[in-house]
Short mmCIF file of C-alpha atoms in Angstrom, two decimals:
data_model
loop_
_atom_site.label_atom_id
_atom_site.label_comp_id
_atom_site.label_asym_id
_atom_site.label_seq_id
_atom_site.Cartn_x
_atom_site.Cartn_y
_atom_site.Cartn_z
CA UNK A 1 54.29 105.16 83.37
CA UNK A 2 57.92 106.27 82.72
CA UNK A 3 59.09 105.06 79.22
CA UNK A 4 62.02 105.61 77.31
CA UNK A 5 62.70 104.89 73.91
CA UNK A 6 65.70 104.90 71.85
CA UNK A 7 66.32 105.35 68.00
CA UNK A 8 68.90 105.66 65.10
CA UNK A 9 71.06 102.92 65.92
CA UNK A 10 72.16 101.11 62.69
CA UNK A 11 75.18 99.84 60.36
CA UNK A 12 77.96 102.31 59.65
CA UNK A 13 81.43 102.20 58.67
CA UNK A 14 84.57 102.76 60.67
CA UNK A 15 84.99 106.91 60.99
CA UNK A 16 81.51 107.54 60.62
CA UNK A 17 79.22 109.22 62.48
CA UNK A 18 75.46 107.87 64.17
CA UNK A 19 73.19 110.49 66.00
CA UNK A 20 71.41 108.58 69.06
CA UNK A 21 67.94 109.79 70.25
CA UNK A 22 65.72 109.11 73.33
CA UNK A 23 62.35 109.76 73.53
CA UNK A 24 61.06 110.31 77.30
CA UNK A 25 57.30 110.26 78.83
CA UNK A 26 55.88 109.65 82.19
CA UNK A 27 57.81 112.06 84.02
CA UNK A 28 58.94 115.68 84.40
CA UNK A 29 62.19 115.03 82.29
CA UNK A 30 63.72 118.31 83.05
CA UNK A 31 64.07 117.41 86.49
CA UNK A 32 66.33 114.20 85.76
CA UNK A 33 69.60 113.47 85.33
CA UNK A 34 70.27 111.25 82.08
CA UNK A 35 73.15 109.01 80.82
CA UNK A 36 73.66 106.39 77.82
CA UNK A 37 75.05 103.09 78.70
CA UNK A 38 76.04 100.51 76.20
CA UNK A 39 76.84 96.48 76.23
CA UNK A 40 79.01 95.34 73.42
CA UNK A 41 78.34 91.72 72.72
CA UNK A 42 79.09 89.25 75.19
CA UNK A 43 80.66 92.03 77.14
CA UNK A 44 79.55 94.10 80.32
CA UNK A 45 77.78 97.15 81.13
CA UNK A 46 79.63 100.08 80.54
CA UNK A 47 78.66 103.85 81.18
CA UNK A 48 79.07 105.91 78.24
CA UNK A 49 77.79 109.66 79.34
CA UNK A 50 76.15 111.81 82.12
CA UNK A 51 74.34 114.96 81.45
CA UNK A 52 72.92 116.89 83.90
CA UNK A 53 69.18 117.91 84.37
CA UNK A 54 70.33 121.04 83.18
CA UNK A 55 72.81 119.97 80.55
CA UNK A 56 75.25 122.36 82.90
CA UNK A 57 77.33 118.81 83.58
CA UNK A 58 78.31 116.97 81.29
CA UNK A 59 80.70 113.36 81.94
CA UNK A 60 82.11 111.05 79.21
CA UNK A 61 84.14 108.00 79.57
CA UNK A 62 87.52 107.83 78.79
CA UNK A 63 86.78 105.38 75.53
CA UNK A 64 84.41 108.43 73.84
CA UNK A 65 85.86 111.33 75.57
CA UNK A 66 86.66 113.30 72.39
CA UNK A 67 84.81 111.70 70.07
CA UNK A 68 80.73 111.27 71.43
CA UNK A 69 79.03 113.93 72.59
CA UNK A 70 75.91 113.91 74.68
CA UNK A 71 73.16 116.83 74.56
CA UNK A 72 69.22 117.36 75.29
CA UNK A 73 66.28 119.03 74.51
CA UNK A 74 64.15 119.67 77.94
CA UNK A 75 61.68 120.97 75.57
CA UNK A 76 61.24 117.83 73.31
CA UNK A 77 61.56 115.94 76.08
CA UNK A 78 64.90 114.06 74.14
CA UNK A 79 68.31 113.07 75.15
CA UNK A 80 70.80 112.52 72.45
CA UNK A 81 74.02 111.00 71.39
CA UNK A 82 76.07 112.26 68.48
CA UNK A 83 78.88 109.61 67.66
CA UNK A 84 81.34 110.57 65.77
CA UNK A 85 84.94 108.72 64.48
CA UNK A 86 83.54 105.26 65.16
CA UNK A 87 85.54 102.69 65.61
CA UNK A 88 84.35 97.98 65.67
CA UNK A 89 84.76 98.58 69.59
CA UNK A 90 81.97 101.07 69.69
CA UNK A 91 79.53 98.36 68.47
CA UNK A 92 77.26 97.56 71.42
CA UNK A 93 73.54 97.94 72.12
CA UNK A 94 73.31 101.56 73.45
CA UNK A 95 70.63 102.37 76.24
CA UNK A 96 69.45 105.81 77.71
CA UNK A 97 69.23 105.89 81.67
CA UNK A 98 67.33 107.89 84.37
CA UNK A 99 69.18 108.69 87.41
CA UNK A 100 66.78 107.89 90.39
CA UNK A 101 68.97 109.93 92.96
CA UNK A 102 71.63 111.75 94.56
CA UNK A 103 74.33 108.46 93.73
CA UNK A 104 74.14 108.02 90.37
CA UNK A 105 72.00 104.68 90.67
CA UNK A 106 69.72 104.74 86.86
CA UNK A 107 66.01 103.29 88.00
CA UNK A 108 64.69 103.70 84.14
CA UNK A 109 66.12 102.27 80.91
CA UNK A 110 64.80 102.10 77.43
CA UNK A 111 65.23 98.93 75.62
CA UNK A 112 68.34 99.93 73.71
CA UNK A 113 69.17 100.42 69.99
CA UNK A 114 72.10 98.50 68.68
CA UNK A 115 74.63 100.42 66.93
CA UNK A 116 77.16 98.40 64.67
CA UNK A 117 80.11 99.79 63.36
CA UNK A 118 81.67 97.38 60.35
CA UNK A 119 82.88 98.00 57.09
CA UNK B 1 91.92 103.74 89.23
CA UNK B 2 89.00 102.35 91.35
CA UNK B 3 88.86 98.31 90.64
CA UNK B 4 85.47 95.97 91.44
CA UNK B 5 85.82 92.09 91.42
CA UNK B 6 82.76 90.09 90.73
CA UNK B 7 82.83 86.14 90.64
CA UNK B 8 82.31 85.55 86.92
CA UNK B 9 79.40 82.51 87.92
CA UNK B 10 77.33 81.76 90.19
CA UNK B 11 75.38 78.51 90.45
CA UNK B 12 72.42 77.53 93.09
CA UNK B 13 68.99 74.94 93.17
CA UNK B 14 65.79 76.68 93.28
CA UNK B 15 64.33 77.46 95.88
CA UNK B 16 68.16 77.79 98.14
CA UNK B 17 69.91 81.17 98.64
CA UNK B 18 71.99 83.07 95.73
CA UNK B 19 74.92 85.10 96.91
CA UNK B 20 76.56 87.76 94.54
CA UNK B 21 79.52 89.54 95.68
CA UNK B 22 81.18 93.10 94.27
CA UNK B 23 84.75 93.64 96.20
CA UNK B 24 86.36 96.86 96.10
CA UNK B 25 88.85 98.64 98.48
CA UNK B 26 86.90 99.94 101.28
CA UNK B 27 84.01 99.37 99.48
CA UNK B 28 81.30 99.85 102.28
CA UNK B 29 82.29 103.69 102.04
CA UNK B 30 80.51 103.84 98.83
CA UNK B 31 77.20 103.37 97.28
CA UNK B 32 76.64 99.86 95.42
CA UNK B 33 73.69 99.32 93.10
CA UNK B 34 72.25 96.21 91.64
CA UNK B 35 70.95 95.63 88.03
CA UNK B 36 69.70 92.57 87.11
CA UNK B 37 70.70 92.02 83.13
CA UNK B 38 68.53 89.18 81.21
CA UNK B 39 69.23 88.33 77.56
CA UNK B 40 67.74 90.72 75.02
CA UNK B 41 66.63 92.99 77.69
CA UNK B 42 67.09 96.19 79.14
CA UNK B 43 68.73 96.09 82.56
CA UNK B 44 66.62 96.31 85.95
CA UNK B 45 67.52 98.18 88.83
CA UNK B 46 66.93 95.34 91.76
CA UNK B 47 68.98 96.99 94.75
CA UNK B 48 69.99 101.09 95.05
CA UNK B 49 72.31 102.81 98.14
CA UNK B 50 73.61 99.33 99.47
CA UNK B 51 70.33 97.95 100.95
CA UNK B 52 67.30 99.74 99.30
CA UNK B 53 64.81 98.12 96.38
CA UNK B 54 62.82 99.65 93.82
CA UNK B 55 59.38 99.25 93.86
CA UNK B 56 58.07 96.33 92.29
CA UNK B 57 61.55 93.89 93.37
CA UNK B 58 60.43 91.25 95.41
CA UNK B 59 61.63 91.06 98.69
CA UNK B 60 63.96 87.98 97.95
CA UNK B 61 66.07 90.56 96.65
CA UNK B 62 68.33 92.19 99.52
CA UNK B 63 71.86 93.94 99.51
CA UNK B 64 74.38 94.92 102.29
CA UNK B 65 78.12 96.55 102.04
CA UNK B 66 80.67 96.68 104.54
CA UNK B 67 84.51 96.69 104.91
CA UNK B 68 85.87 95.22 100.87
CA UNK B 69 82.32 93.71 100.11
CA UNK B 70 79.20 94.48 99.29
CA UNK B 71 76.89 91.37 98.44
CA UNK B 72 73.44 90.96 96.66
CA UNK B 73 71.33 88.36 98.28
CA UNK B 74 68.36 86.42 96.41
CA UNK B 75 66.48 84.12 98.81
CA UNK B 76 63.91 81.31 97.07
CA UNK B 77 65.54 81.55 94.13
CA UNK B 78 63.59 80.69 91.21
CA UNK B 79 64.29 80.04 87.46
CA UNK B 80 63.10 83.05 86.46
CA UNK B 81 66.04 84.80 88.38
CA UNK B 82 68.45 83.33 86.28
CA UNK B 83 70.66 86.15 84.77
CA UNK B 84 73.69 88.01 84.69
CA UNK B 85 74.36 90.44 87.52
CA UNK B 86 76.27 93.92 87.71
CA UNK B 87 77.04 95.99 90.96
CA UNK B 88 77.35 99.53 90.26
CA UNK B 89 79.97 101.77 92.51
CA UNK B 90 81.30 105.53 92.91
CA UNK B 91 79.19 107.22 90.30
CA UNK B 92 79.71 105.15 86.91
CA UNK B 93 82.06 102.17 87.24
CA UNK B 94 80.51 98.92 86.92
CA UNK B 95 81.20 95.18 87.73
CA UNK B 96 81.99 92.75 85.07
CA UNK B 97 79.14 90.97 85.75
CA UNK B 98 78.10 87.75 87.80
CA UNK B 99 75.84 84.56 85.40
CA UNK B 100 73.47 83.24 87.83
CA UNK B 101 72.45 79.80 87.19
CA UNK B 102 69.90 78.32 88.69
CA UNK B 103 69.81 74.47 88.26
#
């Protein structure tokens, strides 16, 4: 059964910095794709990052480009977010997606960790 | 930039037919995906590549795309359908979202 599990969302104040983690079993995690997609509350879905199966590729959204960075460990089967300069529009639930295919649909998502960023 | 529209509501009886719309320009040149988003959840993929479903999505659940619109169709709705609905399109954008309420 595929499962993914995020941690080390939390409180922190404006500037600071959060280090996201997912946890991945139930498949061959080296040979997927990965991304972190967020919902601030009462708002939408919105794609944060895209790493490549690799980590060769790597795509951020205009709102974090610059400030987020996304990374994994093929070995530890992990996908992470470091999150740094936060700012109140950052707070959202944050979720780590598998890409199913070639178009960049995500079949698999953890339940999210909520990360809230208020002083 | 590349803009989707999706009707902010979307109200139907159980048991009738539920239809969700994403427009775009030219939109049925590009891959739409369907998640279906309940409260305190994590999103479900229902529809990939226009027309396709995951396993486990019922078969109520269907999807098409040509020309500026690509629509997610839910036939026999039932309560437990009731959500909030986001098309996906051209690698990362999506929809704001469609609440489907089922009365």
């Amino acid at each position: 059964e595929v499962q993914l599990v995020e941690s080390g969302g939390g409180l922190v104040q404006p500037g600071g910095s959060l280090r996201l983690s997912c946890v991945a079993s139930g498949f061959t995690f080296n040979s997927f794709e990965m991304n972190w997609v967020r919902q601030a509350p009462g708002k939408g879905l919105e794609w944060v990052s895209h790493i490549s199966s690799s980590g060769n590729t790597i795509l951020y959204a205009d709102s974090v480009k610059g400030r987020f960075t996304i990374s994994r460990d093929n070995a530890k089967n992990s996908l992470y977010l470091q999150m740094n300069s936060l700012r109140a529009e950052d707070t959202a639930v944050y979720y780590c997606a598998r890409e199913g295919g070639n178009t960049f649909y995500f079949d698999y998502w953890g339940p999210g960790t909520l990360v809230t960023v208020s002083s | 930039s590349y803009v989707v529209t999706q009707p902010p509501s979307v109200s139907v009886a159980p048991g009738q037919t539920a239809r969700i719309t994403c427009g775009g320009n030219n939109i049925g040149s590009k891959s739409v995906h369907w998640y279906q988003k309940k409260s305190g959840q994590a999103p479900v993929l229902v529809v990939y590549d226009d027309s396709d479903r995951p396993s486990g999505i019922p078969e109520r659940f269907s999807g098409s795309n040509s020309g500026n619109t690509a629509t997610l169709t839910i036939r026999r709705v039932e309560v437990g359908d009731e959500a909030d609905y986001y098309c996906q399109v051209w690698d990362t954008l999506f929809g704001g979202g469609t609440k489907l309420s089922v009365l």
